[in-house]
Coordinates of C-alpha atoms in Angstrom, one line a residue:
M1 CA 0.3 -0.1 0.0
E2 CA 2.7 2.6 0.6
H3 CA 4.6 1.5 -2.0
R4 CA 1.4 2.1 -4.7
L5 CA 1.2 5.4 -2.8
Q6 CA 4.7 6.3 -3.3
S7 CA 4.2 5.5 -6.6
Q8 CA 1.4 7.2 -7.3
Q9 CA 3.1 10.1 -5.7
E10 CA 6.0 9.9 -8.3
A11 CA 4.2 10.1 -11.1
D12 CA 2.2 13.5 -9.6
S13 CA 5.1 15.0 -8.9
P14 CA 5.5 18.2 -11.0
F15 CA 8.9 16.2 -12.4
S16 CA 6.6 13.4 -13.9
I17 CA 4.4 15.6 -14.7
Y18 CA 6.0 18.1 -16.9
S19 CA 8.4 15.0 -18.4
R20 CA 5.4 12.9 -19.8
Y21 CA 4.5 16.2 -21.8
I22 CA 7.9 16.7 -23.0
T23 CA 7.7 13.1 -24.5
S24 CA 4.4 14.2 -25.6
C25 CA 5.8 17.0 -27.9
Y26 CA 8.1 15.0 -30.2
N27 CA 5.9 11.9 -30.0
G28 CA 6.2 10.6 -34.0
Q29 CA 9.0 12.1 -34.6
L30 CA 12.2 10.2 -32.9
A31 CA 14.7 11.9 -34.9
A32 CA 14.2 14.6 -32.3
R33 CA 14.0 13.0 -29.3
P34 CA 18.1 13.9 -28.4
Y35 CA 16.8 17.3 -29.3
Y36 CA 14.1 17.2 -26.0
Q37 CA 16.2 14.9 -23.8
Q38 CA 18.9 17.1 -22.7
L39 CA 15.7 18.9 -20.9
Q40 CA 14.6 15.8 -19.0
D41 CA 18.4 15.3 -18.5
Y42 CA 19.1 18.3 -17.0
L43 CA 15.6 17.9 -14.9
M44 CA 17.2 14.6 -13.9
T45 CA 20.2 16.2 -12.1
D46 CA 18.1 18.5 -9.8
G47 CA 20.6 17.9 -6.0
S48 CA 21.6 21.4 -4.8
T49 CA 20.5 22.6 -1.3
L50 CA 20.2 26.5 -2.6
L51 CA 16.5 27.8 -3.3
Q52 CA 15.1 28.8 -5.9
K53 CA 12.0 30.5 -6.2
P54 CA 9.9 31.3 -8.9
K55 CA 7.7 34.0 -8.6
C56 CA 4.4 34.7 -9.7
F57 CA 3.1 38.3 -10.2
E58 CA -1.1 38.5 -10.5
L59 CA -1.9 41.7 -12.3
R60 CA -4.7 43.5 -10.3
R61 CA -6.4 46.8 -12.1
E62 CA -4.8 48.6 -8.6
A63 CA -1.5 47.4 -8.5
L64 CA -1.9 48.8 -12.2
K65 CA -2.3 52.0 -11.2
T66 CA 0.9 52.1 -8.9
G67 CA 4.1 50.6 -10.5
S68 CA 3.0 47.9 -7.2
L69 CA 2.7 44.4 -8.0
T70 CA 3.2 42.0 -5.3
D71 CA 4.6 37.9 -5.8
S72 CA 2.7 35.2 -5.2
D73 CA 3.0 31.6 -4.6
L74 CA 2.9 30.0 -8.0
S75 CA 1.0 27.3 -6.2
S76 CA -1.3 29.5 -5.3
P77 CA -5.5 29.8 -7.2
R78 CA -5.9 33.2 -9.3
R79 CA -8.7 34.6 -11.1
R80 CA -6.0 36.9 -13.0
P81 CA -3.7 37.5 -15.6
C82 CA -0.1 36.7 -14.2
I83 CA 2.9 36.7 -14.4
V84 CA 5.7 34.0 -13.9
V85 CA 9.4 35.5 -13.5
L86 CA 12.0 32.9 -12.9
D87 CA 15.4 35.4 -11.9
G88 CA 19.2 34.0 -12.3
F89 CA 20.0 30.2 -13.2
P90 CA 17.0 28.1 -13.3
S91 CA 17.3 25.0 -11.3
P92 CA 15.3 21.4 -12.4
Q93 CA 13.2 21.8 -9.7
C94 CA 11.7 25.1 -11.0
I95 CA 11.9 24.6 -14.7
S96 CA 9.5 21.1 -13.7
T97 CA 6.9 23.1 -10.7
I98 CA 7.0 26.1 -14.2
G99 CA 6.5 23.3 -16.6
A100 CA 4.3 21.1 -14.8
K101 CA 1.9 23.8 -13.8
E102 CA 1.7 25.4 -17.3
M103 CA 2.2 23.0 -19.4
V104 CA 5.5 25.4 -21.1
R105 CA 6.1 24.5 -24.4
P106 CA 10.3 22.5 -24.0
E107 CA 12.0 25.5 -26.5
L108 CA 11.6 27.5 -24.1
F109 CA 13.5 26.2 -21.7
I110 CA 16.7 24.2 -23.5
G111 CA 16.8 28.1 -26.2
H112 CA 17.2 29.3 -22.3
L113 CA 19.5 27.3 -20.6
G114 CA 22.3 26.9 -24.0
F115 CA 22.9 23.1 -23.5
T116 CA 26.0 24.0 -26.4
C117 CA 28.4 24.9 -24.1
N118 CA 27.7 21.9 -21.6
R119 CA 27.7 19.1 -24.4
P120 CA 29.4 17.9 -26.6
S121 CA 30.0 19.5 -30.6
Y122 CA 28.7 16.8 -32.5
R123 CA 25.3 17.1 -30.1
K124 CA 24.9 20.4 -31.1
F125 CA 21.6 21.1 -32.7
F126 CA 21.8 24.7 -34.5
E127 CA 18.3 25.1 -33.9
L128 CA 18.5 29.3 -32.9
P129 CA 17.0 31.0 -34.5
S130 CA 14.2 29.6 -36.6
V131 CA 12.2 30.6 -38.9
P132 CA 9.9 33.2 -37.7
S133 CA 6.4 30.4 -38.5
D134 CA 8.0 28.3 -36.0
R135 CA 8.8 30.5 -33.1
R136 CA 5.2 31.0 -32.1
N137 CA 5.1 31.4 -28.5
V138 CA 9.1 30.9 -27.5
I139 CA 10.4 34.5 -27.8
H140 CA 14.3 34.9 -27.5
V141 CA 15.2 38.5 -27.0
R142 CA 19.1 40.1 -26.6
L143 CA 20.0 43.1 -24.4
I144 CA 23.1 44.7 -24.0
S145 CA 25.1 46.4 -20.9
M146 CA 28.1 48.4 -21.9
A147 CA 30.0 49.3 -18.7
Q148 CA 32.9 51.4 -18.6
T149 CA 36.0 52.4 -16.2
M150 CA 38.7 54.5 -15.5
T151 CA 41.6 53.5 -15.5
G152 CA 42.7 51.0 -18.8
D153 CA 46.1 49.3 -20.9
T154 CA 45.7 51.6 -23.0
K155 CA 48.3 49.2 -25.0
V156 CA 46.8 47.6 -28.3
K157 CA 48.7 45.0 -28.9
S158 CA 47.0 42.5 -26.3
L159 CA 43.3 43.4 -27.0
A160 CA 42.8 40.1 -29.7
Q161 CA 44.6 37.9 -27.0
N162 CA 42.1 39.3 -24.1
R163 CA 38.6 38.8 -26.2
T164 CA 40.2 35.4 -26.9
Q165 CA 40.2 35.1 -22.9
A166 CA 37.4 36.9 -22.0
D167 CA 35.4 34.2 -24.3
T168 CA 37.0 31.3 -22.6
K169 CA 36.3 33.3 -19.5
C170 CA 32.4 33.0 -20.2
T171 CA 32.4 29.3 -21.3
D172 CA 33.9 28.7 -18.4
I173 CA 31.7 30.4 -16.0
E174 CA 28.7 28.7 -18.3
H175 CA 30.0 24.8 -17.3
Q176 CA 30.3 26.2 -13.2
L177 CA 27.1 26.9 -13.4
F178 CA 26.1 23.9 -14.6
S179 CA 28.8 21.5 -12.8
K180 CA 28.4 23.8 -10.0
K181 CA 24.8 24.1 -9.8
Q182 CA 24.7 27.9 -9.3
Y183 CA 21.3 28.1 -9.7
G184 CA 20.3 31.8 -9.3
A185 CA 23.1 32.8 -10.3
P186 CA 23.6 35.8 -13.3
R187 CA 24.7 34.6 -16.6
F188 CA 26.8 36.5 -19.3
R189 CA 26.4 34.7 -22.7
K190 CA 28.5 37.3 -24.6
V191 CA 31.1 40.0 -23.0
H192 CA 32.8 42.2 -25.9
L193 CA 36.2 43.4 -25.1
H194 CA 35.8 47.4 -27.0
N195 CA 39.2 49.0 -25.5
S196 CA 41.4 48.8 -22.0
R197 CA 38.1 50.4 -20.8
T198 CA 34.8 49.6 -22.1
F199 CA 33.0 46.2 -23.0
S200 CA 29.6 45.2 -23.4
V201 CA 27.8 42.1 -21.8
E202 CA 25.0 40.6 -23.8
Q203 CA 22.1 38.6 -21.7
L204 CA 18.9 37.1 -22.6
V205 CA 15.5 37.5 -22.1
S206 CA 13.3 34.3 -23.0
F207 CA 9.0 34.7 -23.2
S208 CA 6.2 32.9 -23.5
I209 CA 2.4 32.4 -23.6
T210 CA 0.6 30.0 -22.0
Q211 CA -3.8 29.6 -21.8
R212 CA -5.1 27.0 -19.4
G213 CA -8.2 26.3 -17.8
N214 CA -10.9 29.7 -18.7
E215 CA -7.9 32.7 -17.5
P216 CA -7.6 35.1 -20.0
W217 CA -3.9 34.3 -20.3
C218 CA -0.8 33.8 -17.8
G219 CA 2.6 35.0 -19.2
K220 CA 5.9 33.5 -17.9
S221 CA 8.9 35.5 -18.1
I222 CA 12.9 34.2 -17.6
F223 CA 15.6 36.7 -17.4
E224 CA 19.0 37.1 -16.0
P225 CA 20.0 39.6 -13.5
G226 CA 22.9 41.5 -13.8
Q227 CA 26.2 43.1 -12.2
V228 CA 26.8 46.3 -10.3
T229 CA 29.6 46.7 -10.6
S230 CA 32.8 44.2 -11.1
L231 CA 32.2 43.1 -7.3
S232 CA 29.9 40.9 -8.5
I233 CA 27.1 42.3 -6.6
A234 CA 24.1 40.0 -7.8
G235 CA 20.6 40.1 -7.5
V236 CA 19.8 44.1 -7.3
F237 CA 18.7 44.1 -10.2
L238 CA 15.9 41.6 -9.5
L239 CA 14.5 43.0 -6.0
D240 CA 17.9 41.4 -4.4
R241 CA 17.1 38.3 -5.3
G242 CA 19.7 35.8 -6.9
Y243 CA 22.8 34.0 -6.3
S244 CA 25.7 36.3 -6.1
L245 CA 29.0 35.6 -7.5
Q246 CA 31.8 35.7 -5.0
G247 CA 35.9 37.3 -6.3
Q248 CA 35.9 39.4 -9.5
H249 CA 38.1 36.6 -10.7
N250 CA 34.5 35.0 -11.4
L251 CA 33.7 38.0 -14.0
P252 CA 34.6 37.3 -17.6
W253 CA 35.8 40.5 -17.9
S254 CA 38.2 40.9 -14.8
N255 CA 41.5 39.6 -15.7
H256 CA 41.0 42.0 -19.0
I257 CA 39.4 45.0 -18.4
G258 CA 40.2 48.0 -15.5
G259 CA 43.2 47.0 -13.5
R260 CA 42.4 48.4 -10.3
S261 CA 39.7 50.7 -10.7
P262 CA 36.1 48.7 -10.7
A263 CA 33.5 48.6 -14.1
H264 CA 30.8 50.2 -13.6
F265 CA 27.8 50.1 -15.4
I266 CA 26.5 52.8 -17.9
P267 CA 22.4 52.9 -17.7
V268 CA 19.9 53.2 -20.2
I269 CA 18.8 56.8 -19.8
P270 CA 15.0 56.7 -19.4
Y271 CA 15.0 60.1 -22.4
N272 CA 12.2 61.9 -22.9
R273 CA 10.1 58.8 -21.7
S274 CA 6.6 59.3 -19.7
E275 CA 6.5 59.5 -15.9
C276 CA 6.6 56.0 -14.2
P277 CA 5.0 55.4 -10.4
N278 CA 7.4 56.5 -7.6
N279 CA 7.1 52.8 -6.4
N280 CA 10.6 53.2 -5.2
K281 CA 11.7 49.7 -7.5
G282 CA 14.4 52.0 -9.3
A283 CA 17.1 51.3 -6.0
A284 CA 16.4 47.9 -6.7
T285 CA 17.3 48.1 -10.1
S286 CA 21.2 47.4 -11.1
P287 CA 22.1 49.7 -14.2
S288 CA 23.9 46.7 -15.8
H289 CA 20.5 45.2 -17.1
P290 CA 18.2 47.9 -18.7
Y291 CA 15.5 45.8 -18.3
H292 CA 12.6 43.9 -15.7
P293 CA 9.5 43.2 -16.6
I294 CA 8.0 44.1 -13.3
D295 CA 9.2 47.1 -13.5
D296 CA 7.7 47.9 -17.0
L297 CA 4.4 46.8 -15.7
W298 CA 2.3 50.2 -15.0
A299 CA -0.2 51.7 -17.1
E300 CA -0.8 55.5 -17.5
D301 CA -4.9 55.0 -17.8
E302 CA -7.5 52.9 -18.1
G303 CA -6.9 51.7 -21.9
E304 CA -3.2 50.6 -20.7
I305 CA -4.3 48.2 -17.7
E306 CA -6.7 46.8 -19.7
L307 CA -4.2 46.0 -23.0
I308 CA -2.4 44.6 -20.5
R309 CA -4.7 42.3 -18.9
Q310 CA -6.9 41.2 -22.1
D311 CA -3.1 41.5 -25.2
P312 CA 0.3 40.3 -23.6
F313 CA 1.9 41.9 -26.8
F314 CA 1.5 44.7 -25.2
I315 CA 3.4 43.6 -22.2
L316 CA 6.0 42.1 -24.7
S317 CA 6.3 45.4 -26.6
R318 CA 7.8 47.1 -23.5
L319 CA 10.7 44.4 -23.6
F320 CA 11.3 45.4 -27.7
S321 CA 11.2 49.4 -26.4
S322 CA 14.0 48.3 -23.7
A323 CA 16.2 46.3 -25.9
G324 CA 16.1 48.7 -28.5
R325 CA 17.1 51.0 -25.9
S326 CA 19.9 48.7 -24.7
F327 CA 21.6 48.9 -28.6
S328 CA 20.9 52.4 -28.3
P329 CA 24.9 53.3 -26.1
V330 CA 26.7 50.5 -27.9
L331 CA 26.1 51.6 -31.2
N332 CA 26.7 55.3 -30.5
H333 CA 30.1 53.6 -28.8
L334 CA 30.9 52.1 -32.3
D335 CA 30.1 55.3 -34.0
E336 CA 32.5 56.9 -32.0
D337 CA 35.3 53.6 -32.6
I338 CA 34.6 53.6 -36.0
E339 CA 35.0 57.8 -36.6
A340 CA 38.5 57.1 -34.7
C341 CA 39.6 54.4 -36.2
A342 CA 38.9 55.8 -39.5
S343 CA 40.7 59.2 -38.1
C344 CA 43.6 57.1 -37.2
P345 CA 47.3 58.8 -38.6
T346 CA 48.4 57.2 -41.9
T347 CA 52.5 57.4 -41.5
D348 CA 52.7 55.1 -38.6
E349 CA 51.9 51.3 -39.3
T350 CA 51.6 49.8 -36.2
Q351 CA 48.7 51.9 -35.5
L352 CA 47.4 51.6 -39.0
S353 CA 47.3 47.7 -38.3
A354 CA 45.4 48.2 -34.7
A355 CA 42.6 50.7 -36.4
L356 CA 42.3 47.8 -38.9
E357 CA 41.7 44.9 -36.4
Q358 CA 39.4 47.0 -34.0
L359 CA 37.4 47.8 -37.4
Q360 CA 37.0 44.0 -38.0
F361 CA 36.0 43.6 -34.7
N362 CA 33.5 46.2 -34.9
A363 CA 32.3 44.5 -38.0
R364 CA 31.5 41.3 -37.1
L365 CA 29.7 42.9 -33.7
I366 CA 27.6 44.5 -36.3
V367 CA 26.6 41.8 -37.7
R368 CA 25.8 40.2 -35.2
F369 CA 23.9 42.9 -33.3
E370 CA 21.8 43.5 -36.6
G371 CA 20.8 39.4 -36.5
F372 CA 19.5 40.1 -33.0
L373 CA 17.4 42.8 -34.1
E374 CA 16.1 41.4 -37.5
E375 CA 14.7 38.7 -34.8
N376 CA 13.1 41.4 -32.7
Y377 CA 11.5 43.6 -36.0
H378 CA 9.6 40.0 -37.2
V379 CA 8.1 39.0 -34.0
I380 CA 6.9 42.7 -33.7
E381 CA 5.5 43.2 -37.0
E382 CA 3.7 40.0 -36.8
G383 CA 2.1 41.5 -33.6
G384 CA 3.2 37.8 -31.8
D385 CA 1.9 35.0 -32.0
E386 CA -1.4 34.5 -33.8
S387 CA -2.2 32.0 -30.8
W388 CA -2.0 34.8 -27.9
P389 CA -5.0 36.6 -27.0
K390 CA -6.4 39.2 -28.5
A391 CA -8.1 42.4 -27.1
S392 CA -11.7 42.7 -28.1
D393 CA -12.4 46.8 -28.2
L394 CA -11.9 48.2 -31.3
A395 CA -9.8 51.4 -29.7
L396 CA -7.3 49.2 -27.3
Q397 CA -6.9 47.2 -31.0
E398 CA -6.2 50.5 -32.7
R399 CA -4.0 51.6 -29.6
L400 CA -1.9 49.1 -30.1
V401 CA -1.8 49.1 -33.6
K402 CA -0.1 52.1 -32.7
V403 CA 2.6 51.0 -30.3
Q404 CA 3.4 48.4 -32.9
V405 CA 4.3 51.2 -35.6
S406 CA 5.9 52.9 -33.1
L407 CA 8.0 50.0 -32.0
K408 CA 8.2 49.3 -36.3
K409 CA 9.7 52.0 -37.0
D410 CA 12.1 52.3 -34.2
Y411 CA 13.6 49.4 -34.4
K412 CA 13.9 50.4 -38.5
S413 CA 16.1 53.2 -37.6
L414 CA 18.6 50.7 -35.8
L415 CA 18.9 48.2 -38.2
A416 CA 19.6 50.9 -41.1
R417 CA 22.3 52.6 -38.7
C418 CA 23.1 48.7 -38.4
A419 CA 24.2 49.1 -41.8
R420 CA 25.1 52.4 -42.4
L421 CA 27.5 51.5 -40.0
A422 CA 28.5 48.3 -41.6
S423 CA 29.5 50.6 -44.4
R424 CA 31.7 52.5 -42.5
C425 CA 33.1 50.3 -41.6
E426 CA 33.4 49.0 -44.9
V427 CA 34.8 52.1 -45.9
S428 CA 37.2 52.7 -43.7
S429 CA 38.4 49.5 -43.8
R430 CA 39.7 49.8 -47.4
T431 CA 41.0 53.2 -46.4
L432 CA 43.2 51.8 -44.2
V433 CA 44.0 48.9 -46.5
G434 CA 45.3 51.2 -48.9
A435 CA 47.4 53.4 -46.4
M436 CA 49.1 50.5 -45.2
Q437 CA 49.8 49.7 -49.0
L438 CA 51.5 52.8 -49.4
L439 CA 53.2 52.6 -46.6
E440 CA 54.3 49.1 -47.6
A441 CA 55.3 50.7 -51.4
K442 CA 56.9 53.1 -49.7
K443 CA 59.3 50.9 -48.3
G444 CA 59.6 48.6 -51.1
I445 CA 60.9 52.8 -52.5
D446 CA 63.7 53.0 -49.4
Q447 CA 64.5 49.2 -49.8
T448 CA 65.6 49.8 -53.6
K449 CA 67.4 53.1 -52.7
Q450 CA 69.5 50.9 -50.2
V451 CA 69.9 48.4 -52.3
H452 CA 70.9 51.0 -55.2
K453 CA 73.5 52.3 -52.8
L454 CA 75.1 49.3 -52.3
T455 CA 74.9 48.8 -56.0
R456 CA 76.8 52.0 -56.7
L457 CA 79.3 50.6 -53.5
A458 CA 80.0 47.6 -55.8
F459 CA 81.2 50.1 -59.0
I460 CA 84.1 50.8 -56.4
F461 CA 85.7 47.5 -56.4
I462 CA 84.4 46.1 -59.7
P463 CA 86.7 48.1 -61.4
L464 CA 89.4 48.1 -58.9
T465 CA 89.0 44.1 -58.7
F466 CA 89.0 44.4 -62.4
V467 CA 92.3 46.5 -63.1
S468 CA 93.8 44.2 -60.4
G469 CA 93.3 40.8 -62.4
V470 CA 94.9 42.1 -65.4
F471 CA 98.1 43.7 -63.6
G472 CA 97.9 39.9 -61.8
M473 CA 97.3 38.0 -65.4
N474 CA 100.5 36.0 -66.2
V475 CA 101.5 37.7 -70.0
S476 CA 104.6 38.5 -71.1
T477 CA 103.8 42.2 -71.0
F478 CA 103.7 42.5 -67.0
K479 CA 106.4 40.0 -66.7
D480 CA 108.7 42.9 -65.9
Y481 CA 106.2 43.9 -62.6
P482 CA 105.3 47.2 -63.9
P483 CA 105.8 50.0 -61.3
L484 CA 102.6 50.4 -58.6
W485 CA 101.9 53.7 -59.8
T486 CA 100.9 52.5 -63.5
Y487 CA 97.8 50.8 -61.7
F488 CA 96.6 53.7 -60.2
V489 CA 97.0 55.8 -62.7
V490 CA 94.7 53.1 -64.2
A491 CA 92.3 52.3 -61.9
I492 CA 91.6 55.6 -60.9
P493 CA 89.8 57.0 -64.2
L494 CA 87.9 53.7 -64.7
T495 CA 86.7 54.1 -61.5
F496 CA 86.0 57.4 -61.6
V497 CA 84.3 56.6 -65.1
S498 CA 82.0 53.7 -63.2
W499 CA 81.2 56.0 -61.2
Y500 CA 80.1 58.3 -62.9
G501 CA 78.3 56.4 -65.2
S502 CA 76.5 54.2 -62.2
G503 CA 74.9 58.0 -60.9
I504 CA 73.1 58.7 -64.5
S505 CA 69.2 59.1 -63.4
G506 CA 67.0 57.0 -64.5
S507 CA 65.2 59.5 -66.8
N508 CA 68.7 60.6 -68.3
R509 CA 69.1 57.1 -68.8
H510 CA 65.8 56.2 -70.6
K511 CA 66.5 59.1 -72.6
L512 CA 70.4 57.9 -73.9
P513 CA 68.7 55.6 -76.4
R514 CA 66.0 57.7 -77.7
F515 CA 68.2 60.2 -78.0
L516 CA 70.3 57.6 -80.1
T517 CA 67.5 56.6 -82.3
M518 CA 66.5 59.7 -83.3
E519 CA 70.6 60.8 -84.1
S520 CA 70.0 57.0 -86.4
L521 CA 67.6 58.6 -87.9
K522 CA 68.2 61.9 -88.8
K523 CA 70.9 60.2 -91.2
N524 CA 69.3 58.1 -92.8

């Protein structure tokens, strides 16, 4: 009886429920089983004592007016739309809990976990980004955070090496998250070292929508907390929640940027934006990550309250708006950096080489950012997934269309700017390559002149050697050993004539055959 009861409890556990749901997602397509199996394998690795708890925020009308949403237990019964938020590196227990409760598509967790760094290269699936029609309600959005320090090494020789080491460090930290089960810890998808004082960090927000029962809709958002300084204080972005990485050595950029001065993240300025409620959340928001879904869940009027409650794309529009703003500072920095590289002195080969390498780095970065922006633009253009609930009122629909048009305008501007920056990188690179080729040509000319000077020295020794050889010949004319002055009388004039002939400029040497040809034609 006890064994049967235990088996029933295991069958009804969140892990078992969600594992069965994952299996149902690839039934009939067994070739795709390894892709989904990696999430099932991860759910079986839970053994950490660290407590990570998903937060559930009900979209109450009064709370939306004041921007003061409070979290509740995910298992509590509810009658309103809600947002479920999971901070930091997700634990298997939290994934099972959210997945079993809301029946979330496993692609959301697989894409967010990013198993690529933790599995052999032959197990990569290259599934992202997929075609827009396949993404549906599984959306991954990148956000960029920039940081600066007051001190740094101005040498550029080791910058490329530091970038490689930072990428390696980033991968090592990802391995540690899985192996040491650092659930709730902040994650850094990519670190870009722009120079010795400035770098940017990529972080990910994953979003999905599910419907269950008679509730209007339920949104789930998984995102990563950032850092205030290089001291690795985690959780402030997430209302002082999250697992803290200890020590500066645990940050991907610690060994390559800043020196003795800590790196401070640049906040995304709310430039010319509407006033938001004073809910004291700003003190708990880290400038290293400009977006938190709850910070954006406030409404200016009754219309926005209804939009938030009826159409999930309105909440997603806030995310896309924050994502677009996070790209602006990086693009502004790249604009200045490209201009600095284009203005590099054309007389210093070392500086030209460093500027060309920096332009190549900027060009790769622009292409990467452009890809992220294009993915966001496709989702904005479609207005989310067609299966999502939509606002029923025509006035609300028109209001949402205006938001959609505004976002499309912003992203078109960002994409156009990426195209212009990429074009400037290409033009500046060609200019610098031309300058380097000109320097190489000048070096070749200088080397030719040096060789010419060395060759002229030969015109001194060749006549002397020739005369010495003649006077040293065993012939009857020189059998009585002529006096020494005879050697100098012959050698000096011959050397002078040879030296003078070698000094005739190239233009005169070219003119001489033409002059002789003209004289011969006149005689004929």
